[in-house]
Amino acid sequence: PPRAPRAPRSRKEAYFTRQPPTRRAEANAGSASSREGSAVMVLGVGTLAKVVTRFARGKGVPSRSQRDEMAVPDVACETEMQGVDKRDEGTPDDWVERHPEMIRLTGRHPFNSEPPLDKLYDAGFHTPTQLHIVRNHGAVPKLEWETHEVSISGLVAKPTTLSMNELAAGKKFPVSTFPVLLPCAGNRRKEQNMVKQTIGFNWGAAAVGVTHWTGVHLCDVLEYCGVDLSKAKHVCFEGPEGELPGGPKGIYGTSIVIDKAMDRTQDVLLAFMQNGERLRPDHGFPVRVILPGHIGGRTIKWLFKIIVTEVESDNFYHFRDNRVLPSHVDAELADKEGWWMKPDYIINHLNIQSATAYPKHDETVMIPCKQGARKGSVVLQEGKHFYTLKGYAYAGGGNKIHRVEVSLDGGKTWELTTITHPWERMEPKELWMPRHSNRHWLWCHWEHEVDLTRLASAPASNGPEPEIAVRAWDVSMNCQPGNLSWNVMGMLNNCWFRVKVHKQLVDGGLQLRFEHPTIAGPGMGGWMNREDPKAVAEAAAAAEKEAKARKERAGKVKTYTMAEVNKHNKLDDVWIVVNDKVYDCTPYLNDHPGGAESIMLNAGAESTEDFEAIHSRKAWNILEKYYIGDLDTSAPVVIAETAKKGSPLIAGGVLDPTRWVSLELASREDESSDTRRFTFKLPNSSDVLGLPCGMHFLTRIKGATGKATIRAYTPISNDKRKGAVELLIKVYYPNENFPEGGKMSQLFDALKVGDTVDFKGPMGMLEYHGRSKFTVHGEKHTFNKCNFIAGGTGITPVYQLLKEAHEDSGDETKMALAFGNRTDDDILCRRQLETFAKNKNISVTHVVTQPSKGWKGETGRVRREIIEKTFYPPGDDVLNGLCGPPGMVQSLTKQLVEMGHDRKRIFEF
């Protein structure tokens, strides 16, 4: 007989424990009826049972409009979705709805986030979709249910491509729904970053969630395709092209062993619904892999391909992500000694983990007390003052958590907590029971009631403050370690979760303040990441000193009108204005990292916006050395004649070195998944840009906040093209190693036809006049032979020179290029460069560090061996030019000098 329900303790629990429907939904019986899963127990309540029954029987696919009807037991968030978050405006994800309380760990984009730890715990055993952890490596792809397909190939008798309707209708494959815990392997990584920076960003302790996933078992799909079990050893998964910057085609992929894939009790799922609705874009719409008991990195989102193979995945991220390397191995050593490729360090199963949600970070509680007999002493009021500690625990591989312990004395003694597994609290019970009798894919919650007077009198442990430590055990007797073990990726950190307890006397009692080890994200907070009081005091003192100095200078500082500043615009006399302060930059011209020319572009002018857009805090400190006075803001502003008229270097040229010129975007084309060709139209169809060959210009784009970003670029068009200028730009999307990505390239990527970009120039210290004639640093030269080295996007200035020589049939200048890239897919202008190489005077050598199969060019990095084989030897008529990452340029410049090339004939673009 059914158990009589007890009265719920709270409204929240009442929501969780609604009674199951009187009728269970079952899938239609068929040829596969004998297999587990063919009778689909719809693990939800209310109309969910009806909808998923229809869904499983192939009577239609649920639409977004049915979302409210399909809600499984859930906890309503205090703040629901409210459209697109303002923080996503201007990013590639400006169409994706997100919960405003999610903590963003990598800035505005890409979206990597976790909920506040207390919100996660308060939601109970079942996490609302909008509060579920999100791990995105780049932009969310815009995919359609109606057109998306998943291909299954490799060692199968019947290679197949399945549409979403075929996959989800329940006709070919039984549909199953069950809850699974899905965490990131980087959960609690910030604690490791506080010891030593890893190559990952700052996950807190809420990088985990439990939701219901609906889909089909992978084993059923593979069986349908006729998998060849005599040869198959691995199943590889691939997401969309262009999701990431690394590896061929930017695909995130991984693999699992065939035994796991074909074992129904492992519950490997191709999921297309979460919490009773179609997957949301952030969670892999329209289909993703779910691998219970494993790290999130193996659960490929936006699934495109399944490939059955004899060997594990060769995907770049299968080897370069989700590994726990020994503590002595840093990123440099991992590359040098090949640690990424060693199979023993790959992560699959989760490890055991627990954390404390309550008390929250910075939570305070009061214990009543009265003045003691001695001065400054207190006596706690009689009686017990209880507080309930709360948190979560989970294990990997399907293991059950069988105890969680708390220590109030630094681990000397431990007390058993009360743990609650989901099936002990949730209804319908079969929804939450272990799968296949003993597969535990979920977490448990733990509670422990303590008398606060014990904390008030607890001795200090591992430092000046008392602490509360928690650890969990699973049925295999795995237990969390007491101390943190650092690894370069910051993965699987699972040391005891320690909460510090601070005691302070306040009016009417003793206050206890609780401090977690860290808080999620880049900000300060937690006992491992406290602000240094000494540093704070020193900064305040420095600010006070500067304010005092400014006050003393008042009335003594010389002032200048803008008309006076305008006169100082020559190479031997350069003044600029920044924030109404006047600076004489003449002494710094030769030392400026960007060269004198970039300062000369603002000589005698107001330069605040340009300076702010380009320079770091270090540059601001240097600037102060050249302060000579303040701008007289009361005087009328006089615009210099050069600024009024402009001073293009080429007749009919639009570019002006003294002012910004706005050009409208006429068209944009995708050259690849991360490379765009932008065409800007000039004011008149007969205009030329006015950029001498070999030089470049500045571009300026203002973001959503109005703040400008400025970067230098070289176009791929030249002045032979009238009425337009073309730019080829590789977009650097944020990733784990480069959390913010390329700011300017992303601003370009967000441009729409009709938008405008500001241009200013020309600038540069090398000009090619054609037919071996050059001007370098103001001196004229004849170079009959040129050696060029380019890395990545550094190809564009070299491309200009090759293009100029190629298009002039009378130009006999011999040019050799060594072009380094990460993969052959990363090679910019490849087709055009191959055309140039057909010219008898031009040679092009490609060098890639991660070659694809069948690559016939050079591999590794541009190095002396390649230079000696492909370049012209040293000589008075030989010019060497380099453009690329600073480290590459510095290293190869040194090698060129060692090979006998004159340093004066080595030019760095």
JSON list of N, CA and C in Angstrom, two decimals, residues 606-641:
[
{"chain": "A", "resi": 606, "resn": "GLU", "atom": "N", "xyz": [44.56, 67.30, -28.71]},
{"chain": "A", "resi": 606, "resn": "GLU", "atom": "CA", "xyz": [43.89, 66.68, -27.57]},
{"chain": "A", "resi": 606, "resn": "GLU", "atom": "C", "xyz": [43.88, 65.17, -27.82]},
{"chain": "A", "resi": 607, "resn": "SER", "atom": "N", "xyz": [44.41, 64.38, -26.87]},
{"chain": "A", "resi": 607, "resn": "SER", "atom": "CA", "xyz": [44.68, 62.97, -27.13]},
{"chain": "A", "resi": 607, "resn": "SER", "atom": "C", "xyz": [44.09, 62.03, -26.09]},
{"chain": "A", "resi": 608, "resn": "THR", "atom": "N", "xyz": [43.19, 62.52, -25.25]},
{"chain": "A", "resi": 608, "resn": "THR", "atom": "CA", "xyz": [42.70, 61.71, -24.13]},
{"chain": "A", "resi": 608, "resn": "THR", "atom": "C", "xyz": [42.10, 60.38, -24.58]},
{"chain": "A", "resi": 609, "resn": "GLU", "atom": "N", "xyz": [41.16, 60.45, -25.52]},
{"chain": "A", "resi": 609, "resn": "GLU", "atom": "CA", "xyz": [40.46, 59.24, -25.93]},
{"chain": "A", "resi": 609, "resn": "GLU", "atom": "C", "xyz": [41.42, 58.22, -26.55]},
{"chain": "A", "resi": 610, "resn": "ASP", "atom": "N", "xyz": [42.32, 58.71, -27.40]},
{"chain": "A", "resi": 610, "resn": "ASP", "atom": "CA", "xyz": [43.27, 57.80, -28.04]},
{"chain": "A", "resi": 610, "resn": "ASP", "atom": "C", "xyz": [44.21, 57.17, -27.01]},
{"chain": "A", "resi": 611, "resn": "PHE", "atom": "N", "xyz": [44.66, 57.96, -26.05]},
{"chain": "A", "resi": 611, "resn": "PHE", "atom": "CA", "xyz": [45.59, 57.45, -25.05]},
{"chain": "A", "resi": 611, "resn": "PHE", "atom": "C", "xyz": [44.91, 56.40, -24.17]},
{"chain": "A", "resi": 612, "resn": "GLU", "atom": "N", "xyz": [43.69, 56.69, -23.73]},
{"chain": "A", "resi": 612, "resn": "GLU", "atom": "CA", "xyz": [42.95, 55.76, -22.87]},
{"chain": "A", "resi": 612, "resn": "GLU", "atom": "C", "xyz": [42.68, 54.44, -23.59]},
{"chain": "A", "resi": 613, "resn": "ALA", "atom": "N", "xyz": [42.43, 54.50, -24.89]},
{"chain": "A", "resi": 613, "resn": "ALA", "atom": "CA", "xyz": [42.06, 53.31, -25.64]},
{"chain": "A", "resi": 613, "resn": "ALA", "atom": "C", "xyz": [43.21, 52.34, -25.82]},
{"chain": "A", "resi": 614, "resn": "ILE", "atom": "N", "xyz": [44.44, 52.84, -25.77]},
{"chain": "A", "resi": 614, "resn": "ILE", "atom": "CA", "xyz": [45.59, 52.01, -26.12]},
{"chain": "A", "resi": 614, "resn": "ILE", "atom": "C", "xyz": [46.44, 51.62, -24.92]},
{"chain": "A", "resi": 615, "resn": "HIS", "atom": "N", "xyz": [46.57, 52.51, -23.94]},
{"chain": "A", "resi": 615, "resn": "HIS", "atom": "CA", "xyz": [47.65, 52.35, -22.96]},
{"chain": "A", "resi": 615, "resn": "HIS", "atom": "C", "xyz": [47.23, 51.71, -21.65]},
{"chain": "A", "resi": 616, "resn": "SER", "atom": "N", "xyz": [48.21, 51.06, -21.02]},
{"chain": "A", "resi": 616, "resn": "SER", "atom": "CA", "xyz": [48.03, 50.38, -19.74]},
{"chain": "A", "resi": 616, "resn": "SER", "atom": "C", "xyz": [48.31, 51.35, -18.60]},
{"chain": "A", "resi": 617, "resn": "ARG", "atom": "N", "xyz": [48.09, 50.87, -17.38]},
{"chain": "A", "resi": 617, "resn": "ARG", "atom": "CA", "xyz": [48.38, 51.68, -16.20]},
{"chain": "A", "resi": 617, "resn": "ARG", "atom": "C", "xyz": [49.86, 52.04, -16.13]},
{"chain": "A", "resi": 618, "resn": "LYS", "atom": "N", "xyz": [50.73, 51.15, -16.58]},
{"chain": "A", "resi": 618, "resn": "LYS", "atom": "CA", "xyz": [52.17, 51.43, -16.60]},
{"chain": "A", "resi": 618, "resn": "LYS", "atom": "C", "xyz": [52.46, 52.64, -17.47]},
{"chain": "A", "resi": 619, "resn": "ALA", "atom": "N", "xyz": [51.78, 52.72, -18.62]},
{"chain": "A", "resi": 619, "resn": "ALA", "atom": "CA", "xyz": [51.99, 53.85, -19.54]},
{"chain": "A", "resi": 619, "resn": "ALA", "atom": "C", "xyz": [51.53, 55.16, -18.90]},
{"chain": "A", "resi": 620, "resn": "TRP", "atom": "N", "xyz": [50.45, 55.10, -18.13]},
{"chain": "A", "resi": 620, "resn": "TRP", "atom": "CA", "xyz": [49.98, 56.32, -17.45]},
{"chain": "A", "resi": 620, "resn": "TRP", "atom": "C", "xyz": [51.04, 56.81, -16.47]},
{"chain": "A", "resi": 621, "resn": "ASN", "atom": "N", "xyz": [51.66, 55.88, -15.78]},
{"chain": "A", "resi": 621, "resn": "ASN", "atom": "CA", "xyz": [52.71, 56.28, -14.84]},
{"chain": "A", "resi": 621, "resn": "ASN", "atom": "C", "xyz": [53.90, 56.92, -15.56]},
{"chain": "A", "resi": 622, "resn": "ILE", "atom": "N", "xyz": [54.25, 56.36, -16.73]},
{"chain": "A", "resi": 622, "resn": "ILE", "atom": "CA", "xyz": [55.35, 56.95, -17.50]},
{"chain": "A", "resi": 622, "resn": "ILE", "atom": "C", "xyz": [54.97, 58.34, -17.98]},
{"chain": "A", "resi": 623, "resn": "LEU", "atom": "N", "xyz": [53.73, 58.50, -18.42]},
{"chain": "A", "resi": 623, "resn": "LEU", "atom": "CA", "xyz": [53.27, 59.79, -18.95]},
{"chain": "A", "resi": 623, "resn": "LEU", "atom": "C", "xyz": [53.46, 60.92, -17.94]},
{"chain": "A", "resi": 624, "resn": "GLU", "atom": "N", "xyz": [53.24, 60.62, -16.65]},
{"chain": "A", "resi": 624, "resn": "GLU", "atom": "CA", "xyz": [53.32, 61.66, -15.63]},
{"chain": "A", "resi": 624, "resn": "GLU", "atom": "C", "xyz": [54.71, 62.30, -15.55]},
{"chain": "A", "resi": 625, "resn": "LYS", "atom": "N", "xyz": [55.73, 61.57, -16.00]},
{"chain": "A", "resi": 625, "resn": "LYS", "atom": "CA", "xyz": [57.09, 62.12, -15.97]},
{"chain": "A", "resi": 625, "resn": "LYS", "atom": "C", "xyz": [57.25, 63.32, -16.90]},
{"chain": "A", "resi": 626, "resn": "TYR", "atom": "N", "xyz": [56.35, 63.43, -17.88]},
{"chain": "A", "resi": 626, "resn": "TYR", "atom": "CA", "xyz": [56.48, 64.46, -18.92]},
{"chain": "A", "resi": 626, "resn": "TYR", "atom": "C", "xyz": [55.43, 65.56, -18.78]},
{"chain": "A", "resi": 627, "resn": "TYR", "atom": "N", "xyz": [54.81, 65.61, -17.61]},
{"chain": "A", "resi": 627, "resn": "TYR", "atom": "CA", "xyz": [53.82, 66.64, -17.32]},
{"chain": "A", "resi": 627, "resn": "TYR", "atom": "C", "xyz": [54.49, 68.01, -17.20]},
{"chain": "A", "resi": 628, "resn": "ILE", "atom": "N", "xyz": [53.94, 69.01, -17.91]},
{"chain": "A", "resi": 628, "resn": "ILE", "atom": "CA", "xyz": [54.53, 70.37, -17.85]},
{"chain": "A", "resi": 628, "resn": "ILE", "atom": "C", "xyz": [53.53, 71.43, -17.42]},
{"chain": "A", "resi": 629, "resn": "GLY", "atom": "N", "xyz": [52.24, 71.09, -17.35]},
{"chain": "A", "resi": 629, "resn": "GLY", "atom": "CA", "xyz": [51.26, 72.08, -16.95]},
{"chain": "A", "resi": 629, "resn": "GLY", "atom": "C", "xyz": [49.85, 71.66, -17.29]},
{"chain": "A", "resi": 630, "resn": "ASP", "atom": "N", "xyz": [48.92, 72.57, -17.00]},
{"chain": "A", "resi": 630, "resn": "ASP", "atom": "CA", "xyz": [47.50, 72.29, -17.26]},
{"chain": "A", "resi": 630, "resn": "ASP", "atom": "C", "xyz": [47.00, 73.05, -18.47]},
{"chain": "A", "resi": 631, "resn": "LEU", "atom": "N", "xyz": [45.92, 72.53, -19.06]},
{"chain": "A", "resi": 631, "resn": "LEU", "atom": "CA", "xyz": [45.29, 73.20, -20.18]},
{"chain": "A", "resi": 631, "resn": "LEU", "atom": "C", "xyz": [44.37, 74.29, -19.66]},
{"chain": "A", "resi": 632, "resn": "ASP", "atom": "N", "xyz": [44.45, 75.46, -20.26]},
{"chain": "A", "resi": 632, "resn": "ASP", "atom": "CA", "xyz": [43.55, 76.55, -19.90]},
{"chain": "A", "resi": 632, "resn": "ASP", "atom": "C", "xyz": [42.21, 76.29, -20.58]},
{"chain": "A", "resi": 633, "resn": "THR", "atom": "N", "xyz": [41.30, 75.69, -19.86]},
{"chain": "A", "resi": 633, "resn": "THR", "atom": "CA", "xyz": [40.01, 75.32, -20.46]},
{"chain": "A", "resi": 633, "resn": "THR", "atom": "C", "xyz": [39.09, 76.51, -20.65]},
{"chain": "A", "resi": 634, "resn": "SER", "atom": "N", "xyz": [39.46, 77.68, -20.08]},
{"chain": "A", "resi": 634, "resn": "SER", "atom": "CA", "xyz": [38.61, 78.85, -20.25]},
{"chain": "A", "resi": 634, "resn": "SER", "atom": "C", "xyz": [38.89, 79.56, -21.57]},
{"chain": "A", "resi": 635, "resn": "ALA", "atom": "N", "xyz": [40.04, 79.25, -22.19]},
{"chain": "A", "resi": 635, "resn": "ALA", "atom": "CA", "xyz": [40.39, 79.92, -23.45]},
{"chain": "A", "resi": 635, "resn": "ALA", "atom": "C", "xyz": [39.63, 79.28, -24.60]},
{"chain": "A", "resi": 636, "resn": "PRO", "atom": "N", "xyz": [39.29, 80.07, -25.64]},
{"chain": "A", "resi": 636, "resn": "PRO", "atom": "CA", "xyz": [38.60, 79.50, -26.79]},
{"chain": "A", "resi": 636, "resn": "PRO", "atom": "C", "xyz": [39.48, 78.47, -27.49]},
{"chain": "A", "resi": 637, "resn": "VAL", "atom": "N", "xyz": [38.86, 77.40, -27.99]},
{"chain": "A", "resi": 637, "resn": "VAL", "atom": "CA", "xyz": [39.59, 76.34, -28.68]},
{"chain": "A", "resi": 637, "resn": "VAL", "atom": "C", "xyz": [39.84, 76.75, -30.12]},
{"chain": "A", "resi": 638, "resn": "VAL", "atom": "N", "xyz": [41.09, 76.71, -30.52]},
{"chain": "A", "resi": 638, "resn": "VAL", "atom": "CA", "xyz": [41.48, 77.03, -31.89]},
{"chain": "A", "resi": 638, "resn": "VAL", "atom": "C", "xyz": [41.94, 75.75, -32.56]},
{"chain": "A", "resi": 639, "resn": "ILE", "atom": "N", "xyz": [41.31, 75.38, -33.65]},
{"chain": "A", "resi": 639, "resn": "ILE", "atom": "CA", "xyz": [41.68, 74.16, -34.35]},
{"chain": "A", "resi": 639, "resn": "ILE", "atom": "C", "xyz": [42.82, 74.45, -35.30]},
{"chain": "A", "resi": 640, "resn": "ALA", "atom": "N", "xyz": [43.86, 73.66, -35.21]},
{"chain": "A", "resi": 640, "resn": "ALA", "atom": "CA", "xyz": [45.03, 73.87, -36.06]},
{"chain": "A", "resi": 640, "resn": "ALA", "atom": "C", "xyz": [44.66, 73.72, -37.53]},
{"chain": "A", "resi": 641, "resn": "GLU", "atom": "N", "xyz": [45.39, 74.44, -38.38]},
{"chain": "A", "resi": 641, "resn": "GLU", "atom": "CA", "xyz": [45.12, 74.39, -39.81]},
{"chain": "A", "resi": 641, "resn": "GLU", "atom": "C", "xyz": [45.26, 72.97, -40.38]}
]
